[in-house]
Coordinates of C-alpha atoms in Angstrom, one line a residue:
M1 CA -27.4 91.5 -23.2
E2 CA -24.9 92.3 -25.9
R3 CA -21.1 91.9 -25.6
L4 CA -19.4 94.6 -23.8
P5 CA -16.5 96.3 -25.5
S6 CA -14.1 94.8 -23.0
E7 CA -15.2 91.2 -23.6
Y8 CA -14.6 88.5 -26.1
T9 CA -17.0 85.9 -27.4
I10 CA -16.1 82.3 -26.9
Q11 CA -15.1 82.0 -30.6
E12 CA -12.8 85.1 -30.2
A13 CA -11.4 83.8 -27.0
S14 CA -10.8 80.4 -28.7
V15 CA -8.8 82.1 -31.5
K16 CA -7.0 84.3 -29.1
L17 CA -5.9 81.5 -26.8
G18 CA -5.4 78.8 -29.5
V19 CA -7.7 76.5 -27.6
P20 CA -10.7 74.6 -29.0
V21 CA -14.2 76.0 -28.2
Q22 CA -15.1 72.6 -26.6
K23 CA -12.2 72.8 -24.2
L24 CA -13.2 76.4 -23.2
R25 CA -16.7 75.1 -22.5
R26 CA -15.3 72.2 -20.4
W27 CA -13.0 74.6 -18.5
D28 CA -16.0 76.8 -17.8
T29 CA -18.0 73.8 -16.4
Q30 CA -15.0 72.6 -14.3
G31 CA -14.4 76.2 -13.0
V32 CA -10.9 76.4 -14.6
L33 CA -11.7 79.5 -16.7
V34 CA -15.2 80.8 -15.9
A35 CA -17.2 82.9 -18.5
R36 CA -19.9 85.5 -17.9
R37 CA -23.3 84.4 -19.3
T38 CA -25.5 86.8 -21.3
E39 CA -29.3 86.7 -21.0
G40 CA -29.3 84.6 -24.1
G41 CA -26.9 82.1 -22.4
H42 CA -23.8 83.1 -24.4
R43 CA -20.4 83.0 -22.8
R44 CA -18.4 86.2 -22.6
Y45 CA -14.7 86.5 -21.4
A46 CA -13.0 89.6 -20.1
C47 CA -10.5 90.8 -22.6
E48 CA -8.0 91.7 -19.9
I49 CA -8.0 88.0 -18.6
I50 CA -7.9 86.5 -22.1
D51 CA -5.1 88.8 -23.3
G52 CA -3.1 88.1 -20.1
L53 CA -3.5 84.4 -20.5
A54 CA -2.7 84.5 -24.1
G55 CA 0.5 86.5 -23.4
S56 CA 2.1 84.3 -20.7
V57 CA 0.1 82.5 -18.1
L58 CA -2.0 80.1 -20.1
P59 CA 0.7 78.0 -21.7
T60 CA 2.2 77.2 -18.3
F61 CA -1.2 76.7 -16.7
Q62 CA -2.4 74.6 -19.6
D63 CA 0.7 72.5 -19.7
K64 CA 0.5 72.0 -15.9
Y65 CA -3.2 71.1 -16.1
E66 CA -2.6 68.7 -19.0
D67 CA 0.2 67.0 -17.1
E68 CA -1.9 66.7 -14.0
L69 CA -4.8 65.4 -16.0
A70 CA -2.5 62.8 -17.8
T71 CA -1.1 61.7 -14.4
A72 CA -4.5 61.3 -13.0
R73 CA -5.6 59.3 -16.0
K74 CA -2.5 57.1 -15.7
S75 CA -3.1 56.6 -12.0
L76 CA -6.7 55.7 -12.7
R77 CA -5.7 53.2 -15.3
E78 CA -3.1 51.6 -12.9
K79 CA -5.7 51.4 -10.1
R80 CA -8.1 49.7 -12.5
R81 CA -5.3 47.3 -13.5
I82 CA -4.4 46.5 -9.9
I83 CA -8.1 46.0 -9.0
Q84 CA -8.4 43.6 -11.9
L85 CA -5.3 41.7 -10.9
L86 CA -6.7 41.5 -7.3
L87 CA -10.0 40.2 -8.6
E88 CA -8.2 37.6 -10.8
S89 CA -5.9 36.6 -7.8
E90 CA -8.9 36.2 -5.5
S91 CA -10.6 34.1 -8.1
R92 CA -7.6 31.8 -8.5
Y93 CA -7.2 31.6 -4.7
R94 CA -10.8 30.7 -4.3
D95 CA -10.6 28.0 -7.1
L96 CA -7.5 26.5 -5.4
V97 CA -9.1 26.5 -2.0
E98 CA -12.4 25.0 -3.2
T99 CA -10.8 22.3 -5.4
S100 CA -8.0 21.4 -2.9
H101 CA -7.9 17.8 -1.6
D102 CA -6.8 19.2 1.7
L103 CA -9.3 20.7 4.2
I104 CA -8.7 24.4 4.6
W105 CA -10.4 25.9 7.7
T106 CA -10.6 28.8 10.1
T107 CA -12.2 29.0 13.5
D108 CA -13.0 31.7 16.1
R109 CA -11.0 31.9 19.3
L110 CA -13.1 29.1 20.8
G111 CA -12.2 26.7 18.0
R112 CA -15.6 26.8 16.3
F113 CA -15.5 26.6 12.5
T114 CA -16.1 29.9 10.6
Y115 CA -15.0 28.6 7.2
L116 CA -14.3 25.3 5.6
N117 CA -13.7 24.3 1.9
N118 CA -15.0 21.2 0.2
G119 CA -12.3 19.1 1.8
A120 CA -14.8 18.8 4.7
F121 CA -16.7 16.1 2.8
D122 CA -13.7 13.8 2.8
I123 CA -12.7 14.3 6.5
F124 CA -16.1 14.8 8.2
G125 CA -18.6 13.4 5.7
M126 CA -20.5 16.7 5.8
A127 CA -21.0 19.8 3.8
P128 CA -19.0 22.9 4.9
K129 CA -22.2 24.9 5.7
D130 CA -23.3 22.2 8.1
L131 CA -20.1 22.4 10.0
L132 CA -20.1 26.1 10.8
G133 CA -20.1 26.6 14.5
R134 CA -18.9 23.1 15.3
C135 CA -15.3 22.1 16.0
F136 CA -12.8 19.2 15.7
F137 CA -13.7 17.9 19.2
D138 CA -17.2 17.1 18.0
F139 CA -15.7 14.3 15.8
E140 CA -12.8 13.1 18.0
A141 CA -12.5 9.5 18.8
K142 CA -12.7 9.1 22.6
P143 CA -9.1 7.9 23.3
S144 CA -7.6 11.0 21.8
H145 CA -9.3 13.7 23.8
I146 CA -6.4 14.0 26.3
S147 CA -3.8 14.3 23.5
N148 CA -5.9 16.9 21.7
R149 CA -6.1 19.1 24.8
R150 CA -2.3 19.0 24.8
F151 CA -2.5 20.0 21.1
L152 CA -4.5 23.1 21.9
S153 CA -2.2 23.9 24.8
T154 CA 0.9 23.6 22.5
L155 CA -0.9 25.7 19.9
R156 CA -1.6 28.5 22.4
R157 CA 1.9 28.4 23.8
H158 CA 3.8 28.3 20.4
S159 CA 1.1 29.8 18.1
E160 CA 1.8 27.0 15.6
V161 CA 1.6 23.2 15.4
K162 CA 2.7 21.1 12.4
N163 CA 2.0 17.5 11.4
Y164 CA -0.2 16.8 14.3
V165 CA -2.0 13.4 13.8
T166 CA -5.4 12.8 15.3
H167 CA -8.2 10.2 15.1
L168 CA -11.7 11.3 14.0
I169 CA -15.0 9.6 13.4
T170 CA -17.0 10.9 10.4
S171 CA -20.7 11.5 10.5
E172 CA -21.2 8.1 8.9
G173 CA -19.1 6.5 11.7
L174 CA -16.0 5.9 9.6
D175 CA -12.5 6.1 11.0
R176 CA -10.4 9.0 9.8
W177 CA -6.7 9.6 10.6
V178 CA -6.0 13.3 10.0
G179 CA -2.8 15.3 9.8
I180 CA -3.3 18.9 10.9
N181 CA -1.2 22.1 10.5
A182 CA -2.5 25.1 12.5
R183 CA -1.6 28.6 13.3
V184 CA -3.1 31.1 15.7
S185 CA -4.5 34.5 14.5
H186 CA -4.0 37.5 16.6
D187 CA -5.4 41.1 16.7
E188 CA -3.2 44.2 16.8
A189 CA -3.1 43.9 20.6
G190 CA -1.7 40.4 20.4
N191 CA -4.9 38.7 21.6
M192 CA -6.0 35.4 20.0
I193 CA -8.9 35.9 17.7
G194 CA -9.0 32.5 16.0
I195 CA -7.2 29.6 14.4
R196 CA -6.5 28.8 10.7
G197 CA -4.9 25.9 9.1
T198 CA -5.1 22.8 6.9
A199 CA -6.0 19.2 7.4
R200 CA -5.3 16.1 5.3
N201 CA -6.9 12.6 5.3
I202 CA -3.9 10.3 6.0
T203 CA -5.9 7.2 6.8
E204 CA -4.3 5.1 4.1
Q205 CA -0.8 6.2 5.0
H206 CA -1.5 5.6 8.7
Q207 CA -2.9 2.1 8.1
A208 CA 0.1 1.3 5.8
A209 CA 2.5 2.3 8.6
L210 CA 0.6 0.2 11.1
Q211 CA 0.7 -2.7 8.6
I212 CA 4.5 -2.3 8.2
E213 CA 5.0 -2.2 12.0
Y214 CA 2.8 -5.3 12.3
L215 CA 4.9 -7.1 9.8
A216 CA 8.0 -6.1 11.6
T217 CA 6.8 -7.3 14.9
H218 CA 4.8 -10.5 14.0
D219 CA 5.6 -13.8 12.4
A220 CA 4.3 -14.1 8.9
L221 CA 3.5 -17.8 9.1
T222 CA 1.6 -18.0 12.5
G223 CA 0.6 -14.4 13.1
L224 CA 2.2 -14.6 16.5
P225 CA 4.3 -11.7 17.8
N226 CA 8.0 -12.2 17.1
R227 CA 11.4 -11.8 18.8
V228 CA 11.2 -8.0 18.4
S229 CA 7.9 -7.9 20.2
L230 CA 9.2 -10.1 23.0
Q231 CA 12.2 -7.8 23.5
R232 CA 9.9 -4.8 23.7
T233 CA 7.5 -6.5 26.1
L234 CA 10.3 -7.6 28.4
D235 CA 12.0 -4.2 28.2
V236 CA 8.8 -2.5 29.5
A237 CA 8.4 -5.1 32.3
L238 CA 12.0 -4.8 33.5
K239 CA 11.9 -1.0 33.4
S240 CA 8.7 -1.1 35.4
A241 CA 10.4 -3.2 38.1
D242 CA 7.8 -5.9 37.7
I243 CA 8.3 -9.6 38.4
G244 CA 7.5 -12.5 35.9
A245 CA 8.9 -15.4 33.9
V246 CA 9.9 -16.1 30.4
L247 CA 9.8 -19.6 29.0
F248 CA 12.0 -20.6 26.0
I249 CA 10.4 -23.6 24.0
D250 CA 12.2 -25.6 21.4
I251 CA 10.3 -28.4 19.5
D252 CA 12.2 -31.7 19.8
H253 CA 13.4 -33.4 16.6
F254 CA 11.8 -30.8 14.4
K255 CA 14.5 -31.3 11.7
Y256 CA 13.1 -34.9 11.4
V257 CA 9.8 -33.5 10.3
N258 CA 11.3 -31.3 7.6
D259 CA 13.6 -34.1 6.3
N260 CA 11.0 -36.8 6.2
F261 CA 7.7 -35.0 5.5
G262 CA 9.0 -31.9 3.7
H263 CA 9.0 -28.2 4.5
R264 CA 5.3 -27.8 3.8
A265 CA 4.5 -30.3 6.5
G266 CA 7.0 -28.5 8.8
D267 CA 5.1 -25.3 8.3
Q268 CA 1.8 -27.1 9.1
L269 CA 3.3 -28.4 12.3
I270 CA 4.5 -25.0 13.3
V271 CA 1.0 -23.5 12.8
G272 CA -0.6 -26.4 14.8
V273 CA 1.9 -26.1 17.6
S274 CA 1.4 -22.4 17.7
G275 CA -2.3 -22.9 18.3
V276 CA -1.8 -25.4 21.0
L277 CA 0.7 -23.2 22.9
K278 CA -1.5 -20.1 22.5
E279 CA -4.6 -21.9 23.9
A280 CA -2.7 -23.4 26.8
A281 CA -0.9 -20.2 27.7
A282 CA -4.0 -18.1 27.5
A283 CA -5.5 -19.8 30.6
H284 CA -2.6 -18.3 32.6
R285 CA -2.5 -14.8 31.0
G286 CA 0.6 -15.9 29.1
Q287 CA 1.5 -14.5 25.7
V288 CA 3.2 -16.7 23.1
F289 CA 5.9 -15.4 20.7
R290 CA 7.5 -17.3 17.8
L291 CA 11.2 -16.6 17.8
G292 CA 11.9 -18.3 14.5
G293 CA 12.2 -21.9 13.2
D294 CA 10.9 -24.2 15.9
E295 CA 11.6 -21.9 18.8
Y296 CA 8.9 -20.1 20.9
A297 CA 8.7 -18.1 24.0
V298 CA 6.0 -17.6 26.5
H299 CA 5.8 -14.5 28.7
L300 CA 4.2 -14.9 32.1
P301 CA 3.8 -11.5 33.9
E302 CA 3.6 -11.6 37.7
S303 CA 4.8 -15.2 37.7
L304 CA 7.1 -16.8 40.3
R305 CA 9.0 -20.1 40.3
A306 CA 6.2 -22.5 41.2
H307 CA 3.7 -20.9 38.8
A308 CA 6.1 -20.8 35.9
M309 CA 7.1 -24.5 36.4
H310 CA 3.3 -25.4 36.6
V311 CA 2.6 -23.6 33.3
A312 CA 5.6 -25.2 31.7
E313 CA 4.3 -28.7 32.6
E314 CA 0.9 -27.8 31.2
L315 CA 2.4 -26.7 28.0
L316 CA 4.4 -30.0 27.7
T317 CA 1.2 -32.0 28.4
A318 CA -0.8 -30.0 25.8
L319 CA 1.9 -30.7 23.2
R320 CA 2.0 -34.4 24.1
H321 CA -1.7 -34.7 23.5
Y322 CA -1.5 -32.9 20.2
R323 CA -1.6 -35.2 17.2
F324 CA -0.2 -33.7 14.0
Q325 CA -1.5 -34.9 10.6
S326 CA 0.0 -33.3 7.4
S327 CA -2.0 -32.5 4.3
T328 CA -0.7 -35.7 2.8
Q329 CA -2.6 -37.6 5.6
Q330 CA 0.7 -38.6 7.2
R331 CA 0.4 -38.8 11.0
M332 CA 3.1 -38.3 13.6
S333 CA 3.4 -39.4 17.2
S334 CA 3.0 -36.9 20.0
V335 CA 5.0 -33.7 19.8
T336 CA 7.5 -33.0 22.6
A337 CA 9.5 -30.0 23.5
S338 CA 12.4 -28.7 25.7
I339 CA 11.5 -25.7 27.9
G340 CA 13.9 -23.4 29.7
I341 CA 12.6 -21.1 32.4
A342 CA 14.1 -17.8 33.6
L343 CA 12.6 -15.4 36.2
Y344 CA 13.0 -11.7 36.2
P345 CA 14.6 -9.8 37.7
F346 CA 16.3 -12.7 39.5
H347 CA 17.9 -14.3 36.4
G348 CA 18.5 -11.1 34.4
N349 CA 17.8 -7.4 35.0
D350 CA 18.1 -6.6 31.3
V351 CA 16.5 -8.1 28.2
T352 CA 19.8 -9.6 26.8
G353 CA 20.7 -11.2 30.1
L354 CA 17.2 -12.6 30.7
L355 CA 16.9 -14.1 27.3
S356 CA 20.4 -15.6 27.6
S357 CA 19.4 -17.3 30.9
A358 CA 16.2 -18.7 29.4
D359 CA 18.2 -20.0 26.3
I360 CA 20.8 -21.7 28.5
A361 CA 18.0 -23.3 30.6
M362 CA 16.4 -24.6 27.4
Y363 CA 19.6 -26.2 26.2
Q364 CA 20.0 -27.8 29.7
A365 CA 16.6 -29.3 29.1
K366 CA 17.8 -30.7 25.8
D367 CA 21.0 -32.0 27.3
S368 CA 19.0 -33.7 30.0
G369 CA 17.0 -35.8 27.6
R370 CA 14.3 -33.4 26.1
N371 CA 10.6 -33.5 26.7
R372 CA 11.1 -31.6 30.0
H373 CA 11.4 -28.1 31.5
V374 CA 14.4 -26.8 33.5
L375 CA 14.7 -23.7 35.7
F376 CA 17.8 -21.6 35.0
D377 CA 20.6 -22.5 37.4
Q378 CA 23.2 -19.7 37.9
D379 CA 26.0 -22.1 38.7
A380 CA 25.4 -24.2 35.6
Q381 CA 25.2 -21.1 33.5
S382 CA 28.4 -19.7 34.9
L383 CA 30.2 -23.0 34.2
R384 CA 28.9 -23.3 30.7
R385 CA 29.7 -19.7 29.9
T386 CA 33.2 -19.8 31.4
H387 CA 34.0 -23.0 29.5
N388 CA 32.8 -21.6 26.2
R389 CA 34.6 -18.2 26.7
V390 CA 37.9 -20.0 27.5
R391 CA 37.6 -22.3 24.5
W392 CA 36.9 -19.4 22.1
A393 CA 39.5 -17.1 23.7
N394 CA 42.2 -19.7 23.1
K395 CA 41.0 -20.6 19.6
L396 CA 40.8 -16.9 18.4
R397 CA 44.1 -16.1 19.9
E398 CA 45.7 -18.9 18.0
V399 CA 44.0 -17.9 14.8
L400 CA 45.2 -14.3 15.1
D401 CA 48.7 -15.3 16.1
D402 CA 49.0 -17.9 13.3
D403 CA 47.4 -15.4 10.8
R404 CA 44.7 -17.9 9.9
L405 CA 42.1 -15.2 9.0
L406 CA 40.7 -15.7 5.5
L407 CA 39.0 -13.0 3.3
Y408 CA 36.2 -14.0 1.0
Y409 CA 34.1 -11.8 -1.2
Q410 CA 30.5 -11.9 -2.6
P411 CA 29.5 -9.7 -5.5
V412 CA 26.9 -6.9 -5.2
V413 CA 25.2 -6.9 -8.6
R414 CA 23.2 -4.2 -10.4
L415 CA 19.9 -6.0 -10.9
K416 CA 18.9 -4.6 -14.3
D417 CA 21.9 -5.9 -16.2
L418 CA 23.6 -8.2 -13.7
K419 CA 26.8 -6.2 -13.8
T420 CA 29.1 -6.5 -10.8
V421 CA 29.5 -3.0 -9.3
H422 CA 30.6 -3.7 -5.7
C423 CA 31.4 -6.7 -3.4
E424 CA 31.2 -7.5 0.3
I425 CA 34.2 -8.7 2.2
L426 CA 33.5 -11.8 4.4
V427 CA 35.8 -13.2 7.0
R428 CA 36.4 -16.9 7.7
L429 CA 38.7 -18.7 10.2
R430 CA 40.8 -21.6 9.2
E431 CA 41.3 -24.2 11.9
E432 CA 44.5 -26.1 12.3
Q433 CA 42.9 -29.2 10.7
G434 CA 42.0 -27.1 7.7
N435 CA 38.3 -26.7 8.5
I436 CA 36.7 -23.3 7.6
V437 CA 34.7 -21.7 10.4
L438 CA 31.9 -19.2 9.4
P439 CA 31.3 -15.9 11.3
S440 CA 28.1 -17.1 12.8
Q441 CA 30.1 -19.5 14.9
F442 CA 32.6 -17.1 16.4
I443 CA 31.6 -13.4 16.0
E444 CA 29.4 -13.3 19.1
S445 CA 32.2 -14.9 21.2
A446 CA 34.7 -12.5 19.7
E447 CA 32.6 -9.5 20.6
S448 CA 32.0 -10.7 24.2
L449 CA 35.8 -11.2 24.6
G450 CA 36.7 -7.9 22.9
M451 CA 38.8 -9.7 20.3
V452 CA 36.5 -8.6 17.5
K453 CA 38.3 -5.3 17.5
E454 CA 41.5 -7.0 16.5
I455 CA 39.7 -9.0 13.9
D456 CA 38.1 -5.9 12.4
M457 CA 41.4 -4.1 12.2
R458 CA 43.1 -7.2 10.7
V459 CA 40.4 -7.6 8.0
V460 CA 40.6 -3.9 6.9
E461 CA 44.4 -4.1 6.9
R462 CA 44.3 -7.1 4.6
L463 CA 41.9 -5.4 2.3
L464 CA 44.0 -2.3 2.0
E465 CA 47.0 -4.5 1.1
H466 CA 44.8 -6.2 -1.6
L467 CA 43.7 -2.9 -3.0
Q468 CA 47.3 -1.6 -3.3
S469 CA 48.4 -4.7 -5.4
P470 CA 49.2 -3.8 -9.0
D471 CA 46.2 -5.5 -10.5
Q472 CA 43.8 -3.6 -8.3
R473 CA 45.1 0.0 -8.6
D474 CA 42.8 0.9 -11.5
A475 CA 39.7 -1.0 -10.2
K476 CA 36.5 1.0 -9.6
V477 CA 34.8 -1.5 -7.4
R478 CA 33.7 -0.6 -3.9
Y479 CA 34.3 -3.0 -1.1
F480 CA 31.8 -3.4 1.7
V481 CA 33.3 -4.3 5.1
N482 CA 31.4 -5.1 8.3
L483 CA 32.5 -3.3 11.5
S484 CA 31.4 -4.4 15.0
R485 CA 29.7 -2.0 17.5
V486 CA 32.4 -3.1 20.0
S487 CA 35.0 -1.6 17.7
I488 CA 33.4 1.7 16.8
S489 CA 32.5 2.4 20.4
D490 CA 36.2 2.2 21.4
S491 CA 37.7 5.7 20.9
H492 CA 41.3 4.3 21.1
W493 CA 40.5 1.7 18.4
V494 CA 38.8 4.5 16.2
R495 CA 41.9 6.7 16.4
K496 CA 44.2 3.8 15.5
F497 CA 41.8 2.8 12.7
Q498 CA 41.8 6.3 11.2
S499 CA 45.6 6.5 11.4
M500 CA 45.8 3.2 9.4
L501 CA 43.4 4.6 6.7
S502 CA 45.2 7.9 6.5
S503 CA 48.6 6.2 5.9
S504 CA 47.2 4.1 3.1
A505 CA 47.4 5.2 -0.5
V506 CA 44.0 3.5 -1.3
N507 CA 41.2 5.7 -2.6
H508 CA 39.0 5.9 0.4
S509 CA 35.8 6.2 -1.7
Q510 CA 36.3 2.5 -2.5
L511 CA 35.6 1.6 1.1
V512 CA 32.1 1.2 2.4
F513 CA 31.8 0.3 6.0
E514 CA 28.7 -1.7 7.1
I515 CA 27.2 -1.2 10.5
T516 CA 24.3 -3.4 11.5
E517 CA 21.0 -1.8 12.5
T518 CA 21.5 -3.3 16.0
A519 CA 24.9 -1.8 16.4
A520 CA 23.8 1.6 15.1
M521 CA 20.8 1.7 17.6
S522 CA 22.9 0.6 20.6
D523 CA 24.6 4.0 20.8
V524 CA 23.2 6.5 18.3
D525 CA 25.5 9.4 19.2
V526 CA 28.7 7.2 18.9
T527 CA 27.5 5.9 15.6
Q528 CA 26.8 9.3 14.2
H529 CA 30.2 10.6 15.3
F530 CA 32.1 7.7 13.8
I531 CA 30.2 8.0 10.5
R532 CA 30.8 11.7 10.3
E533 CA 34.6 11.4 10.9
L534 CA 35.2 8.7 8.4
K535 CA 33.0 10.3 5.7
E536 CA 35.2 13.4 6.0
M537 CA 38.0 11.1 4.9
G538 CA 36.0 10.0 1.9
C539 CA 34.7 6.7 3.1
R540 CA 31.1 5.6 2.6
F541 CA 28.7 3.8 4.8
A542 CA 25.9 1.1 4.6
L543 CA 23.3 0.2 7.2
D544 CA 23.2 -3.6 7.3
D545 CA 20.1 -5.8 8.1
F546 CA 17.9 -2.8 7.5
G547 CA 14.3 -3.5 8.5
A548 CA 15.1 -6.1 11.2
G549 CA 13.8 -3.6 13.8
F550 CA 11.1 -1.0 13.2
S551 CA 13.1 1.6 15.1
S552 CA 15.3 2.0 12.0
F553 CA 12.6 4.1 10.4
Y554 CA 12.8 6.7 13.2
Y555 CA 16.6 6.9 13.3
L556 CA 17.3 6.5 9.6
K557 CA 17.4 10.2 8.8
R558 CA 20.0 10.7 11.6
F559 CA 22.5 8.3 10.0
D560 CA 24.3 9.7 7.0
V561 CA 24.6 6.4 5.2
D562 CA 24.9 5.9 1.5
Y563 CA 23.5 2.3 1.2
L564 CA 20.7 0.4 2.9
K565 CA 21.0 -3.4 2.9
I566 CA 17.6 -5.0 3.3
D567 CA 17.7 -7.8 5.8
G568 CA 17.8 -11.1 3.9
S569 CA 15.0 -12.7 6.0
F570 CA 12.6 -10.5 4.1
V571 CA 14.1 -11.0 0.7
R572 CA 14.5 -14.8 0.7
D573 CA 10.8 -15.7 0.6
L574 CA 9.6 -12.8 -1.6
A575 CA 8.3 -15.2 -4.2
T576 CA 6.0 -17.0 -1.7
D577 CA 5.3 -14.5 1.1
E578 CA 2.9 -11.6 0.3
G579 CA 3.7 -10.0 3.7
N580 CA 7.4 -9.8 2.9
R581 CA 6.6 -8.3 -0.5
I582 CA 4.6 -5.5 1.1
F583 CA 7.3 -4.9 3.6
V584 CA 10.2 -4.9 1.2
R585 CA 8.3 -2.6 -1.2
A586 CA 7.8 -0.2 1.7
L587 CA 11.4 -0.3 2.7
C588 CA 12.5 0.4 -0.9
D589 CA 10.1 3.4 -1.1
V590 CA 11.4 4.8 2.2
A591 CA 15.0 4.4 1.0
R592 CA 14.4 6.1 -2.3
G593 CA 12.6 8.9 -0.6
L594 CA 15.7 9.5 1.5
N595 CA 18.0 9.2 -1.5
K596 CA 19.7 6.0 -0.3
Q597 CA 20.8 3.2 -2.5
V598 CA 19.2 -0.2 -1.7
V599 CA 21.0 -3.6 -1.7
A600 CA 18.8 -6.7 -1.3
E601 CA 20.5 -9.5 0.5
W602 CA 19.9 -13.3 0.1
V603 CA 18.7 -13.2 -3.5
E604 CA 18.5 -16.9 -4.2
N605 CA 16.2 -17.5 -7.2
R606 CA 15.1 -15.9 -10.5
R607 CA 11.6 -15.1 -9.3
T608 CA 13.0 -13.1 -6.4
L609 CA 15.2 -11.2 -8.9
E610 CA 12.1 -10.4 -11.0
I611 CA 10.2 -9.1 -8.1
L612 CA 13.0 -6.9 -6.9
N613 CA 13.4 -5.5 -10.4
E614 CA 9.6 -4.7 -10.4
M615 CA 10.1 -2.9 -7.1
G616 CA 12.9 -0.8 -8.6
T617 CA 15.6 -2.2 -6.3
L618 CA 19.0 -1.1 -7.5
Y619 CA 21.4 -3.8 -6.3
G620 CA 21.3 -7.4 -5.1
Q621 CA 23.5 -9.9 -3.4
G622 CA 23.1 -13.6 -2.8
Y623 CA 23.7 -17.2 -3.9
L624 CA 21.8 -16.6 -7.2
F625 CA 24.7 -14.6 -8.4
Q626 CA 27.7 -16.1 -6.7
R627 CA 28.6 -17.9 -3.4
P628 CA 31.3 -16.4 -1.2
T629 CA 34.6 -16.8 -3.0
P630 CA 38.2 -16.4 -1.8
L631 CA 39.4 -12.8 -2.3
W632 CA 42.4 -13.8 -4.5
E633 CA 40.0 -15.2 -7.2
E634 CA 39.0 -12.8 -10.0
L635 CA 35.8 -10.8 -9.6
P636 CA 33.5 -11.4 -12.5
E637 CA 32.5 -8.2 -14.5
R638 CA 29.0 -9.6 -15.2
I639 CA 27.0 -12.5 -13.7
T640 CA 25.7 -15.3 -15.8
L641 CA 22.8 -16.9 -14.0
S642 CA 23.0 -20.2 -15.7
A643 CA 26.4 -20.7 -14.1
C644 CA 25.0 -20.1 -10.6
E645 CA 21.9 -22.2 -10.5

């Protein structure tokens, strides 16, 4: 069929509209501008439509169509880009999940695994596919089932649990301690549909923590539980309203062994005596503790007077039959001991009182000729305590009235270059005859009498006077000063103390107040309040004797202290005691993790200094650097070791 007079060919329509022929064909196919087809398949366009489009409609239509097409193309490109990013993100996520050292897992609402990554091998010893449908309970160690039911209960109640520690047994029978974080998944209606979370193998960390606690609660030489363990044991027994006995044992004339056979022989004797006591006490369900030096304790649960005295006699007999021979083949005669017996709750309803009663009875045994046991006598104890309190009350009153308190100092040295950066203030008493009395001889009595508050106030007052002297005004050294728990727990004393500091022109940042671990733990809230108030004044704080009790790890983050002074009993034998090295290294790591500066006390030889430097310990204090020196003598800028040894 030929073209009608009122029609254009596609070529004519292309010229008329100014549009390429190819675009007209595409429009025809897309239904945008439809052409009539001839019998030969040629496209024909009505002149009226083409002319109308050419006149006005087409440019607007074309522009709109082109804009929409461009927008569609842009949208399509954006969607493709987003899809590619999602695919790449999914790939990265999958790589992270599959290569993570942590176990990443999900379960259904019954706790059965629906997904696990390759961390399953480390924790369960099995491939992820073999664990699908199983649950954590399938690998739980028996003793932890009850605690894990509590874990699930907490999870359902709070929808999330963090840092939960559990004990698992792998498919090969190996122990695994695992830390778990978990969160509940809910559907739109709020119903629980599953659990997801992570788990980490913390076996090494857990075992290290157990090792640290063991070292803190056991004697390194004998392996026996120590004084800390005894205090915990007695505390549990007293709180449970049980009955029992505690025996204090002191080896007679032990100093003779050290002086005549050497300290090595003394250690061998301690080990041998420990074995004898442990074997003899075991027959009566008794537990032996080494308190330090040549002192031991035996705890006898559910024991009354007659039984406790019978056991004490058997212990003395066992020691008398023991024949000690040192490694140098030197033999001693039989070993004897003095034993004090105290019964609870009759001779003490708290740990401190009970141990004091046993200690007094032990000294009564010594005073009575040794090689015997003595049951605590309340009347004798009262007489001894009263006499001692009266004697010290009079002596301390005279010292304070006569102003016979002396201030000494000992440098705190930066270990890497032996530069003196701080110093600790130490107090001494001068008797009328001129003898110097050390704190170990009077502080306990001063605390029990309440007179330590006046001593603390007097020491700080003297130090402030020293710091205001002309030759000290430009000094940058910080001064560490010990404060008693008796003082900081007295609100009236604290107010008076703060007033004294406020009225002083001394830079308060030069003052570092030391609080012993025991004092800090005795009343945590009081200690926190005292530290907070004085830090607002610019003062700093140190936790003294850090590590002497394992509880310090738990409370450490609660005390805003600047320095941690590692208890000297752990530092002194670093060169010869592997257990102490492990413990001190752990303490240093904990301190650094909490951004505390560490001071090691009792540094007494070069090898100890080398070990502390290897551990990264910042500061040290001890006889290697300088012995306590009167405060009026000049503080050295740098320590020369050759002058100290």
